[in-house]
Short mmCIF file of C-alpha atoms in Angstrom, two decimals:
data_model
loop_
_atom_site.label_atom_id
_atom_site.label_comp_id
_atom_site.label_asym_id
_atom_site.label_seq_id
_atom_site.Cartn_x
_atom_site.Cartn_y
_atom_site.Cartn_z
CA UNK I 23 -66.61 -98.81 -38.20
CA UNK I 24 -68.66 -97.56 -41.01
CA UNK I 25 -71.70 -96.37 -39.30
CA UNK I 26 -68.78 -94.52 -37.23
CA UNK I 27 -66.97 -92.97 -39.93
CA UNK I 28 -70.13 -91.86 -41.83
CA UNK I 29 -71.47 -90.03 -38.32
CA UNK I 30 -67.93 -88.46 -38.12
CA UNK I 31 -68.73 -87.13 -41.87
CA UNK I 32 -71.92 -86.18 -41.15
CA UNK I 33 -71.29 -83.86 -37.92
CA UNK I 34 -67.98 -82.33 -40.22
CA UNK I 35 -70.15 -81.42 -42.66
CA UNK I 36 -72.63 -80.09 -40.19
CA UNK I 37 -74.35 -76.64 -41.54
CA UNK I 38 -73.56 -73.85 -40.42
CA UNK I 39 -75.99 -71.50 -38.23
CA UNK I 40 -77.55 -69.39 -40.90
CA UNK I 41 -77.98 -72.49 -43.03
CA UNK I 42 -80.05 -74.38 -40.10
CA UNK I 43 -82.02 -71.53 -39.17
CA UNK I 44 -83.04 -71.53 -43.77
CA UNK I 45 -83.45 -75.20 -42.97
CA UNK I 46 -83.96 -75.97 -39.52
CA UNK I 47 -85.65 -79.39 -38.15
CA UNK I 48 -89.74 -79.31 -38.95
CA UNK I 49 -89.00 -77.20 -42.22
CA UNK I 50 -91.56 -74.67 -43.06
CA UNK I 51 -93.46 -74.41 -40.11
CA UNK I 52 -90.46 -74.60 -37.85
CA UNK I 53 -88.78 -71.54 -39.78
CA UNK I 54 -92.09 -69.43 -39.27
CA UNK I 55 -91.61 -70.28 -35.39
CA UNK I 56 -88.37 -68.72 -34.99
CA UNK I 57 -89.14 -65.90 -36.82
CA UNK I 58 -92.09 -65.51 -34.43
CA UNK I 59 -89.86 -66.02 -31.62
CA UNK I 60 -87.00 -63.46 -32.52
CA UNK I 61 -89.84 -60.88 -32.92
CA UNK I 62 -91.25 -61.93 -29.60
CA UNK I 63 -88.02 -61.69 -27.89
CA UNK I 64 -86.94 -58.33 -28.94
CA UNK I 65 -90.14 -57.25 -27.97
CA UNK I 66 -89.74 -58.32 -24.33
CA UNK I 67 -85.60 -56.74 -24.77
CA UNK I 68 -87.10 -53.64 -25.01
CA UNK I 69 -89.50 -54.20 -22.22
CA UNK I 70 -86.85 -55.54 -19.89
CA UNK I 71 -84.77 -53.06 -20.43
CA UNK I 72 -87.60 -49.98 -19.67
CA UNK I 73 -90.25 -51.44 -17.48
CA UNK I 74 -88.44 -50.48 -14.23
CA UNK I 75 -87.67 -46.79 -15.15
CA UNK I 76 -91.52 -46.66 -16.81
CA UNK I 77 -92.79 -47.90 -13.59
CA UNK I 78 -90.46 -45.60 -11.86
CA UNK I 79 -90.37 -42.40 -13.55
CA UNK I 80 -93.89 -42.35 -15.56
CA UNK I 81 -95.89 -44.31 -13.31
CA UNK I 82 -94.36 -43.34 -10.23
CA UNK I 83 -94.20 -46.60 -8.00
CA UNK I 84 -91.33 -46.58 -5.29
CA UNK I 85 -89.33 -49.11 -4.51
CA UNK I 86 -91.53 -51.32 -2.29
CA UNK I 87 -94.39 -51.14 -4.37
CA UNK I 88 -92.02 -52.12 -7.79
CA UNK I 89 -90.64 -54.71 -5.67
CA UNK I 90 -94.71 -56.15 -4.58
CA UNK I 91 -95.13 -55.54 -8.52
CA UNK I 92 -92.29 -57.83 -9.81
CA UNK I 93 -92.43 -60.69 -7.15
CA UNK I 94 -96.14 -60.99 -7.67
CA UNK I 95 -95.29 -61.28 -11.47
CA UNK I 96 -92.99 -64.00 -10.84
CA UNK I 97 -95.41 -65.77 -8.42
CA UNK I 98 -97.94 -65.57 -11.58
CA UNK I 99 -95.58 -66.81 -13.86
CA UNK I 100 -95.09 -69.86 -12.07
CA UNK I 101 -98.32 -71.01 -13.01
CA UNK I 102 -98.25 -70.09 -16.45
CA UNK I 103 -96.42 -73.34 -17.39
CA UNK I 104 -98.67 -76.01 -15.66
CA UNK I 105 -101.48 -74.20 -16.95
CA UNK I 106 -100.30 -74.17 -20.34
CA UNK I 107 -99.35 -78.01 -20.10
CA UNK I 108 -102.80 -78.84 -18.99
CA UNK I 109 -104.56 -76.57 -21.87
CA UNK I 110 -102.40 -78.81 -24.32
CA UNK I 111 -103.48 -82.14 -23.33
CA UNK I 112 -106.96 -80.53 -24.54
CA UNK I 113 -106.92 -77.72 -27.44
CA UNK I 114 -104.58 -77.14 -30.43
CA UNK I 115 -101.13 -75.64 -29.68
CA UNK I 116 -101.06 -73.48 -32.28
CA UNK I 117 -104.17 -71.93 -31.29
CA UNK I 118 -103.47 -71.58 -27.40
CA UNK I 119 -100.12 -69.57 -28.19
CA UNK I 120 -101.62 -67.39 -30.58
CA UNK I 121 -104.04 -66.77 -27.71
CA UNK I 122 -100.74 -65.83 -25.06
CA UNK I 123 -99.72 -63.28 -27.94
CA UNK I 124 -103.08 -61.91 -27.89
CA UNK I 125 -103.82 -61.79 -23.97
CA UNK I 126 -100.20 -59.86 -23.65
CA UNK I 127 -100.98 -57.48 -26.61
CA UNK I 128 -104.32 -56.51 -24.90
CA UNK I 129 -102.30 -56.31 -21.53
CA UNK I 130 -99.91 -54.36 -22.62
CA UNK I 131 -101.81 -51.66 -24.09
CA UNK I 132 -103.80 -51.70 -20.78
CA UNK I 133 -100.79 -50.20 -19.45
CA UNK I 134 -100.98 -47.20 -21.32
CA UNK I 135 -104.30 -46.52 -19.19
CA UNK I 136 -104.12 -47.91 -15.92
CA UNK I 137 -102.71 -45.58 -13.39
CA UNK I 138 -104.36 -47.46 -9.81
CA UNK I 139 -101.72 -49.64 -8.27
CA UNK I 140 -104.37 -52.67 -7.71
CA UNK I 141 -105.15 -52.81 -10.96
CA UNK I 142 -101.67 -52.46 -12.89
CA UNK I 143 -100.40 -55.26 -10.18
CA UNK I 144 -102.98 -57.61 -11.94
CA UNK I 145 -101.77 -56.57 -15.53
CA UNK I 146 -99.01 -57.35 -15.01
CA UNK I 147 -98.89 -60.72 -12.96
CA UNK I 148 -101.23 -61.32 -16.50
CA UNK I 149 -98.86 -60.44 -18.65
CA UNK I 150 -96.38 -62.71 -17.18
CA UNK I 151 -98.63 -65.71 -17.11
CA UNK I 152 -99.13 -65.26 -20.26
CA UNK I 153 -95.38 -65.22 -20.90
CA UNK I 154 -94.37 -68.26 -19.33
CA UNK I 155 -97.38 -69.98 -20.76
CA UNK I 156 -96.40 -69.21 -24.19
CA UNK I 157 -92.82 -70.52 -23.48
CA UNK I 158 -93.91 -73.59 -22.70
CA UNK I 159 -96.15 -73.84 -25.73
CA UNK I 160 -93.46 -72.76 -27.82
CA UNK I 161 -91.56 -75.73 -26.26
CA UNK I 162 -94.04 -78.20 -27.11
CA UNK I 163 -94.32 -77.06 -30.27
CA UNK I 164 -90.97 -78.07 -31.13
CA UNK I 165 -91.26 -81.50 -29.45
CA UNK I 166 -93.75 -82.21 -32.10
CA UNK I 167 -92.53 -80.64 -35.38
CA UNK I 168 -88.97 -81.17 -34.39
CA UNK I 169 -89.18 -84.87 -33.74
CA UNK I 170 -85.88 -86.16 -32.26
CA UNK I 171 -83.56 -83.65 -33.96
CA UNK I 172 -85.17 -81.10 -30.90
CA UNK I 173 -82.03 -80.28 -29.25
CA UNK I 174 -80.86 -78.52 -32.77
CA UNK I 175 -84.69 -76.84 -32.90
CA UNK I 176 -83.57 -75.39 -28.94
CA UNK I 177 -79.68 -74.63 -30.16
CA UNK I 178 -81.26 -72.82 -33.50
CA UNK I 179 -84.33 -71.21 -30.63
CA UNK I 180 -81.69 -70.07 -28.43
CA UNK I 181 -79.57 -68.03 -31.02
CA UNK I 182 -82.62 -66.80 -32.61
CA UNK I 183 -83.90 -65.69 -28.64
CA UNK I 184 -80.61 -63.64 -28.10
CA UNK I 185 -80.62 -62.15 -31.35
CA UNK I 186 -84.12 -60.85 -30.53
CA UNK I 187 -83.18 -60.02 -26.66
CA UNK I 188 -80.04 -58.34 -27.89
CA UNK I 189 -82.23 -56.24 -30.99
CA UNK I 190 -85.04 -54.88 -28.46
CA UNK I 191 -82.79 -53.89 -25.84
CA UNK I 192 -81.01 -51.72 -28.67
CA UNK I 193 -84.15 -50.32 -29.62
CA UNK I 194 -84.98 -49.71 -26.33
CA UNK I 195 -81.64 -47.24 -25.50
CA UNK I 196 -83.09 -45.17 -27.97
CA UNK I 197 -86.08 -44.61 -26.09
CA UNK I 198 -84.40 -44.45 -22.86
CA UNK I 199 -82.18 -41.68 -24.19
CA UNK I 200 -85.25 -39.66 -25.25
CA UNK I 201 -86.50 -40.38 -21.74
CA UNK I 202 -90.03 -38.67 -22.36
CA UNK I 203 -93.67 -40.04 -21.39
CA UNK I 204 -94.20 -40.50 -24.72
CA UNK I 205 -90.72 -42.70 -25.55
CA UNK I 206 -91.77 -45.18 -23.19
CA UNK I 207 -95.21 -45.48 -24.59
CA UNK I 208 -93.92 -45.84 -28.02
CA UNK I 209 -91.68 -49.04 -26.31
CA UNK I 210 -94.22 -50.40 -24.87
CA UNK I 211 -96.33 -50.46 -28.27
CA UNK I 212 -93.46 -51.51 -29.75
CA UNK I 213 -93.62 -54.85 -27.70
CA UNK I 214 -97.18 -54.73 -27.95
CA UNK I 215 -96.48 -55.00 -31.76
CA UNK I 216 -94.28 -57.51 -31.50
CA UNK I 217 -96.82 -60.06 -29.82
CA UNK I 218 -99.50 -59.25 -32.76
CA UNK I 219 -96.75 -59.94 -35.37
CA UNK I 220 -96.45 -62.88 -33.85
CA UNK I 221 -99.29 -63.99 -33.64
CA UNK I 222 -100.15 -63.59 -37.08
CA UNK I 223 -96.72 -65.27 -37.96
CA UNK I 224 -98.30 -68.76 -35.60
CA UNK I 225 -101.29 -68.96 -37.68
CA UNK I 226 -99.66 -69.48 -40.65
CA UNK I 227 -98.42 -72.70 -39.36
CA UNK I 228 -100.12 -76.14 -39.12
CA UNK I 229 -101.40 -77.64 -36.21
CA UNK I 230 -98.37 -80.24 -35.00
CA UNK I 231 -99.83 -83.76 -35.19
CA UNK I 232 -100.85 -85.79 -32.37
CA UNK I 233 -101.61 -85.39 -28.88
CA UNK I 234 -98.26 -85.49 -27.03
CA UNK I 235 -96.35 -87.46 -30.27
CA UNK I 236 -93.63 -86.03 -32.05
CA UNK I 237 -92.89 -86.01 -35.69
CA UNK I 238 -90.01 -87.15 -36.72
CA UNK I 239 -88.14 -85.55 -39.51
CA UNK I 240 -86.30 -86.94 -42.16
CA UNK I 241 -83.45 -89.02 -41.45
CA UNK I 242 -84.10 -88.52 -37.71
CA UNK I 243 -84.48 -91.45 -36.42
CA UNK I 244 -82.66 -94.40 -37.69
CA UNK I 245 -79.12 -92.38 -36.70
CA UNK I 246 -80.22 -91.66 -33.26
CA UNK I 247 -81.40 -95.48 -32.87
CA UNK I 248 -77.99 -96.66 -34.43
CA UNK I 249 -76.30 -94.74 -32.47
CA UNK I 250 -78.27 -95.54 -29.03
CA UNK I 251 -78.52 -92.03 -27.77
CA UNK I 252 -82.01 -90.57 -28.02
CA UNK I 253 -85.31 -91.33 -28.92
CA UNK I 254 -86.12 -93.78 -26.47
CA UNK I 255 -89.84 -92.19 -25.31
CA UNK I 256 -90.63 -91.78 -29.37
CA UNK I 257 -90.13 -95.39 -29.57
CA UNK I 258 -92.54 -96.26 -26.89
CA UNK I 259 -95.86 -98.69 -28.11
CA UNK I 260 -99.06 -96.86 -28.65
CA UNK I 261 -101.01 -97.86 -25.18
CA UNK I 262 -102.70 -101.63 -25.36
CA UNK I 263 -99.60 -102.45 -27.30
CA UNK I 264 -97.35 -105.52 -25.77
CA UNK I 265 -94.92 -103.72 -24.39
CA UNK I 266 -96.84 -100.51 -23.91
CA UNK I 267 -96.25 -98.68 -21.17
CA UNK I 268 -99.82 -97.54 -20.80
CA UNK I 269 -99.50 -94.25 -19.33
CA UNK I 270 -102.27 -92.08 -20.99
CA UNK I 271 -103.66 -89.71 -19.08
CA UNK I 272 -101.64 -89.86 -16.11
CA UNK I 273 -101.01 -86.86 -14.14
CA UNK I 274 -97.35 -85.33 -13.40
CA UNK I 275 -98.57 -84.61 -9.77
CA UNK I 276 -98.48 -88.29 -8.89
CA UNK I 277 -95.16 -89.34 -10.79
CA UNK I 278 -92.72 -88.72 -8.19
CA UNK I 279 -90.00 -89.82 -10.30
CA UNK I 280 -90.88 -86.55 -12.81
CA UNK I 281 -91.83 -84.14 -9.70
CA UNK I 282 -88.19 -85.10 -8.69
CA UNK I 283 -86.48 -84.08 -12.18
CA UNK I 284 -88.61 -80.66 -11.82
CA UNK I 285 -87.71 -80.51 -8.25
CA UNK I 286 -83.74 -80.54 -8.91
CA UNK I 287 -83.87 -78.73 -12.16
CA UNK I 288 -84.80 -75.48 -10.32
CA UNK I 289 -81.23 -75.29 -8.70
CA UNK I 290 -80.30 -76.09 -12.50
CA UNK I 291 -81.42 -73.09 -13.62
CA UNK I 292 -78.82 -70.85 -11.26
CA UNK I 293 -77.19 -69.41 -13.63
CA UNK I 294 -79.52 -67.07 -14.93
CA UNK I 295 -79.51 -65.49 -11.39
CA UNK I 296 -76.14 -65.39 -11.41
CA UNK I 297 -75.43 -63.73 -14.64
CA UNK I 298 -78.23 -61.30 -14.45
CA UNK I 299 -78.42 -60.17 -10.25
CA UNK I 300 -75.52 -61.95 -8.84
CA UNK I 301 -72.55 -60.84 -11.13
CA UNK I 302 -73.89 -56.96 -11.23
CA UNK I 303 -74.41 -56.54 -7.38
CA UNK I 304 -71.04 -58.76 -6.48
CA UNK I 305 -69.12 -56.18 -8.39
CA UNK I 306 -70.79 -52.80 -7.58
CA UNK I 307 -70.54 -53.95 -3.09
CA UNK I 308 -67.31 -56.55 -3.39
CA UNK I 309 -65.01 -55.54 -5.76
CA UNK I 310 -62.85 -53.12 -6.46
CA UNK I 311 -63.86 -53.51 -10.42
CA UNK I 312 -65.23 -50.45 -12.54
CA UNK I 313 -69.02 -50.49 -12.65
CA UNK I 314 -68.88 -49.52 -16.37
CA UNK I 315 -68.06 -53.35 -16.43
CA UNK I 316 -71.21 -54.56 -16.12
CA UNK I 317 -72.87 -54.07 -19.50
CA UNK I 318 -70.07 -56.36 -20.98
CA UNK I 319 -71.59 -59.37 -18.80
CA UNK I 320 -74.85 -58.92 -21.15
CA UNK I 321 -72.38 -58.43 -24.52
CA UNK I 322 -70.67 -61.78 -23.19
CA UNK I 323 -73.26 -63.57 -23.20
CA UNK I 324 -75.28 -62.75 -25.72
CA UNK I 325 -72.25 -63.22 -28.32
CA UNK I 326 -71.03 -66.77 -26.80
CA UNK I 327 -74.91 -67.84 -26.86
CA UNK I 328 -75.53 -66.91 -30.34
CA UNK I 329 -72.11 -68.30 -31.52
CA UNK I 330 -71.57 -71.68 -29.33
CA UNK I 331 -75.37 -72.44 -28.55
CA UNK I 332 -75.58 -74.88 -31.94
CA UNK I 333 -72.05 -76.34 -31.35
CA UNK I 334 -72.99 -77.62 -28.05
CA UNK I 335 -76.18 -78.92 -29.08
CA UNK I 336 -74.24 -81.05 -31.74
CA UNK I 337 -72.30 -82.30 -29.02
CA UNK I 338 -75.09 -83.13 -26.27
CA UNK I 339 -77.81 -85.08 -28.35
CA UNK I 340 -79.67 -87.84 -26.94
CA UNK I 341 -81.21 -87.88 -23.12
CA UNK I 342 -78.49 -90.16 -22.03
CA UNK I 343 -75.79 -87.32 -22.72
CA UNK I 344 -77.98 -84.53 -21.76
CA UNK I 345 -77.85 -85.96 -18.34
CA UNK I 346 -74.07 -86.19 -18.95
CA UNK I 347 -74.54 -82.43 -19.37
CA UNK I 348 -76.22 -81.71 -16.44
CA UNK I 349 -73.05 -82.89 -14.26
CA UNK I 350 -70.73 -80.82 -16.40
CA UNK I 351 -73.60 -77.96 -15.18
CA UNK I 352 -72.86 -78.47 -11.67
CA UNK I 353 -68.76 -78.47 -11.99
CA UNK I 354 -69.00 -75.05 -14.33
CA UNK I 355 -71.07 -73.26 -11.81
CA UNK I 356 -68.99 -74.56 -9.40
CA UNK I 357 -65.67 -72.88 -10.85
CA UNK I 358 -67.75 -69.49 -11.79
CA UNK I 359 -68.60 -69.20 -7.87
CA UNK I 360 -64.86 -70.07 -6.71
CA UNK I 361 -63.95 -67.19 -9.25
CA UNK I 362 -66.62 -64.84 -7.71
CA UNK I 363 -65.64 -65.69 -4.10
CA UNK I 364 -62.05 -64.82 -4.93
CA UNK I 365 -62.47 -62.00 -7.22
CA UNK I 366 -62.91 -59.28 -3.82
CA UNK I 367 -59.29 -60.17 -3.06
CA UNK I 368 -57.38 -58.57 -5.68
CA UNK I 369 -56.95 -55.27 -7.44
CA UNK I 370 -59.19 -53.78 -10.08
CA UNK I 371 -57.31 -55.67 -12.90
CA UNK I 372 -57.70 -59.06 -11.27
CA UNK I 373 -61.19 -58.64 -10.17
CA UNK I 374 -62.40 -57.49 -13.19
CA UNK I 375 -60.63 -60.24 -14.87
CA UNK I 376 -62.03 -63.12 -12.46
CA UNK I 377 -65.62 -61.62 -12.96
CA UNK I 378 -65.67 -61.95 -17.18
CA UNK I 379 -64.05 -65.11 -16.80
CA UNK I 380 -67.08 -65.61 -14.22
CA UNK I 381 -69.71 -64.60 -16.64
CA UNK I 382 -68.15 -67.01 -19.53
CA UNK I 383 -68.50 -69.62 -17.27
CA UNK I 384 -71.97 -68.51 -16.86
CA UNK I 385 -72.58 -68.46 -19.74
CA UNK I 386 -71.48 -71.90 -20.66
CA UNK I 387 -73.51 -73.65 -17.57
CA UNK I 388 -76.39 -71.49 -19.53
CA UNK I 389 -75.20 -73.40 -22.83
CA UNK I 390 -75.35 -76.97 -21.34
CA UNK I 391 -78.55 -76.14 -19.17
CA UNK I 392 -80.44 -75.29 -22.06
CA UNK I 393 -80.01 -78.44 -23.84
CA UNK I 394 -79.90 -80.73 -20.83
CA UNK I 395 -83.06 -79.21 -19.28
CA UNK I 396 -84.99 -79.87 -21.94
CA UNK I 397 -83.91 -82.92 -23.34
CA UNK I 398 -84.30 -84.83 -20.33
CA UNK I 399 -87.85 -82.76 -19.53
CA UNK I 400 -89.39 -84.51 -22.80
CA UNK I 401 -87.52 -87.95 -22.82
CA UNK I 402 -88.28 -88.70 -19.05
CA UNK I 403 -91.99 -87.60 -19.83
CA UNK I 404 -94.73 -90.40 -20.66
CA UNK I 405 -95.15 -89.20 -24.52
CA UNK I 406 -99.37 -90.02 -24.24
CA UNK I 407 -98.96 -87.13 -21.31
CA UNK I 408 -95.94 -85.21 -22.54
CA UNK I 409 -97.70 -81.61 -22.78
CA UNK I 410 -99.18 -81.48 -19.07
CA UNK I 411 -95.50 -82.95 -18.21
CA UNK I 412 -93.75 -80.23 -19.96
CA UNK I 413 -95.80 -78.18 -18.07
CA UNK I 414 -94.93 -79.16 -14.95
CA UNK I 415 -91.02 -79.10 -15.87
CA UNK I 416 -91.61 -75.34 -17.37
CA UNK I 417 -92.05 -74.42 -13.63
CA UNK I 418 -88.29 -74.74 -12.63
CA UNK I 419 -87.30 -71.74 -14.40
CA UNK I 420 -90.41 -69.55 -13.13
CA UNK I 421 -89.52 -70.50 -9.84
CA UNK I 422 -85.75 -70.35 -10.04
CA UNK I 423 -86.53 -66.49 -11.44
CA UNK I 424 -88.82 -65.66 -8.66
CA UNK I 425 -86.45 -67.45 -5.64
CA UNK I 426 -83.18 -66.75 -7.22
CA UNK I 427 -82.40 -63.24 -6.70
CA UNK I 428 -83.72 -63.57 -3.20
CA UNK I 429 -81.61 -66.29 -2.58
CA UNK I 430 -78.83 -64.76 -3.95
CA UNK I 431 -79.23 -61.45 -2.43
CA UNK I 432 -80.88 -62.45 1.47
CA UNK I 433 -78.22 -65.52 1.39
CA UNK I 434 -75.27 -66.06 -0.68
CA UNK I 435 -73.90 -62.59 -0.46
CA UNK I 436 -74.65 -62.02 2.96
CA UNK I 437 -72.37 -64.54 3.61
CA UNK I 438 -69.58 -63.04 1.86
CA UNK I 439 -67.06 -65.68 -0.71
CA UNK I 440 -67.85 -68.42 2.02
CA UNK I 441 -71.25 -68.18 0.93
CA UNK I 442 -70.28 -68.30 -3.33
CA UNK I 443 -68.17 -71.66 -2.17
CA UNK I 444 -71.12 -72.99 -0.25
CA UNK I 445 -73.53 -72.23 -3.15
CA UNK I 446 -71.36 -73.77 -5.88
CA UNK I 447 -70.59 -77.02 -4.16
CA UNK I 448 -74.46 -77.13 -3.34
CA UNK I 449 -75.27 -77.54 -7.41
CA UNK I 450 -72.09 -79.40 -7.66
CA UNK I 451 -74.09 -82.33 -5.48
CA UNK I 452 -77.20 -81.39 -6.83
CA UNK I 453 -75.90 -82.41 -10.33
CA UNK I 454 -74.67 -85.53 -9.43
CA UNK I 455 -77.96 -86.56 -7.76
CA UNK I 456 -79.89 -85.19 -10.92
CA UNK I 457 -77.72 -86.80 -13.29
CA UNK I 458 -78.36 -90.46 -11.46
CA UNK I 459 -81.73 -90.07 -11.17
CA UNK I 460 -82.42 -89.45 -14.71
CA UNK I 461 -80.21 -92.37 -15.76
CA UNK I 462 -82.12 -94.47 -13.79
CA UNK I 463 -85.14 -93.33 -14.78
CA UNK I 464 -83.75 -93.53 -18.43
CA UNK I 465 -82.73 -97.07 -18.01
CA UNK I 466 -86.55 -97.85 -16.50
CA UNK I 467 -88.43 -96.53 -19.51
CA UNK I 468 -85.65 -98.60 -22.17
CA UNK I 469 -86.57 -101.78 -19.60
CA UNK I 470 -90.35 -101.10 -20.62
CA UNK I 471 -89.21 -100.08 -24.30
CA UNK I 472 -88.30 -103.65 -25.40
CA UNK I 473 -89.99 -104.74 -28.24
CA UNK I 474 -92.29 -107.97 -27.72
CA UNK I 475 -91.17 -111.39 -28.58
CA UNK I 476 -93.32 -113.94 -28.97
CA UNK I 477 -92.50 -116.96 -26.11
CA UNK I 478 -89.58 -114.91 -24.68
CA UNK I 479 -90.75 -113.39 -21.37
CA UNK I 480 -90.70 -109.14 -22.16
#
């Protein structure tokens, strides 16, 4: 009853957002992250928001050959994350991102000269390597300085990541309302300058410790183990140990329990589609809702991210309620499609109604994913492996970006609402399945987690 009440005190007296983001888990070096993050971030706002009209208007691609150009970026980006993972089994962290910032700084500015289609399709499947790869790096990062308090480091990541997204795309309407050759080269710099601020902001950091290990902050992990909800891979025995595990050095290609986990969380990471390709285009062909709507889908979720994203964290810490979270994933997307698959049958009021109340729920499968996903991505990883496993997991969202929007588009909507009800149900199951599987794999690493007895059988 007293451990109770004193965690009851502790999460009412929990800090507020600005206060964790002075003080967040992995103190110093942790702060400098974010900051480098928030100016990465709203440099790639202001590139999202002008690459296609740059490509269209100043570099004068059509529409097949932007279309070649973006899916070959996504295929590229896929293998960012594996690649990243295996780099980090083998040289510093903090040096391989700083490299990412650098290779998409050079990139970038490449695109002020590069006119040949060949060529520009290579800077820019590049580019997008490099993206994914420093995601992933960024990720491990905080797996390491964060120690088990990592789902606040993603809540506090997130906020800081919209903030950012929502700052560059600002800066970039002012460019787009110039709409001169030289306006989008001043954008582009601008996220060229980003990545070199950025850069210089990761060097000032340390090095995390260990090769795959966390560190554990203060007052981390004592809690958690009282309170039986995370920490269970940090716990594990260094290999050779009684009770160790002994996993060091194996490969994520031949643990089909993990390939599973990556496998499902791809469908996991719907949302993102949903919000970004499948909202926009269901209104604009379905609905009889104003298309002066669809900037407030962006403004939704940018605001319920920054506000919510360290609230739900709170709520979802350990693995064991991360894959709690994961379920709750499946029944949320399954309401936001019943909404989209009904929203064509009313007037303008109703749809537009049923499509923000769509996008909320988006936005909160978005919320849950991003702590689920990655909670359960480092706790069902080996930790003596855990960067070339992170890697591996880091490939469900590149994957989900690059098959999402053609699912959405070639599938679900051709289908009409039968095909939003078929889709929703789909991650409904999927859920269920991921959320077993990951308890059962939970429960098989706490089996091999027991500490050794002396003449008790382990």
């Amino acid at each position: 009853m007293r451990r109770g009440t004193e965690t009851h005190k502790a999460r009412r007296g929990e800090p507020g957002l600005l206060a964790q983001l002075r003080r967040p888990p992995g103190g110093r070096d942790a702060r400098i992250m974010l900051l480098a993050q928030l100016l990465d971030r709203a440099g790639t706002g202001v590139w999202a928001a002008s690459s296609v009209l740059y490509f269209t208007f100043v570099v004068g691609l059509d529409a097949g050959r932007l279309g070649l150009l973006v899916g070959a970026a996504g295929v590229a980006g896929i293998a960012g994350s594996p690649l990243a993972g295996h780099l980090a089994d083998r040289f510093p962290v903090r040096s391989l991102l700083i490299g990412c910032h650098l290779l998409r700084l050079a990139t970038l500015c490449a695109l002020l000269l590069v006119t040949r289609f060949d060529v520009l399709l290579l800077v820019v499947a590049v580019t997008y390597l490099g993206d994914r790869a420093a995601k992933t790096l960024e990720m491990l990062f905080a797996t390491r300085v964060a120690g088990e308090r990592r789902s606040t480091y993603q809540a506090l990541s997130r906020s800081s990541a919209n903030a950012g997204y929502a700052l560059g795309a600002g800066l970039a309407a002012i460019g787009l309302a110039v709409g001169t050759r030289g306006a989008y080269q001043v954008l582009i710099l601008a996220n060229a300058l980003s990545f070199l601020v950025a850069a210089a902001l990761v060097w000032r950091t340390r090095e995390p410790r260990g090769r795959g290990f966390v560190a554990a902050g203060p007052g981390d992990g004592p809690r958690e183990a009282a309170a039986g909800t995370a920490g269970t891979a940090e716990r594990r025995g260094a290999p050779g140990e009684p009770g160790a595990p002994g996993v060091a050095g194996r490969s994520p290609w031949r643990d089909r329990g993990y390939l599973r986990f990556a496998l499902l969380d791809i469908p996991m990471n719907l949302d993102d589609s949903i919000l970004g390709v499948g909202l926009p285009l269901w209104l604009v062909h379905h609905t009889t809702a104003p298309h002066a709507l669809v900037p407030a889908f962006l403004v939704v979720n940018t605001v319920l991210v920054v506000a919510l994203q360290l609230r739900v964290s709170a709520r979802v810490r350990g693995p064991r309620r991360a894959a709690g979270a994961v379920a709750a994933y499946g029944a949320t997307t399954l309401a936001c499609c019943v909404l989209l698959a009904t929203a064509t049958g009313g007037g303008v009021w109703t749809a537009s109604a049923a499509l923000l109340v769509a996008a909320v729920l988006a936005t909160a499968a978005e919320l849950m994913r991003s702590v689920s996903s990655w909670e359960l991505a480092v706790s069902l990883a080996p930790r003596e492996a855990r960067a070339s496993y992170l890697g591996v997991a880091g490939m469900a969202q590149s994957v989900q970006k690059s098959a999402g929007p053609l699912l959405l588009t070639g599938v679900v909507m051709t289908a009409g609402p039968a095909g939003w009800l078929a889709l929703g149900a789909a991650v409904a199951g999927l859920s269920l399945v991921q959320r077993r599987a990951s308890l059962r794999r939970l429960d098989a690493l706490a089996e091999s987690d027991r500490p050794y007895v002396p003449g008790l059988r382990p």
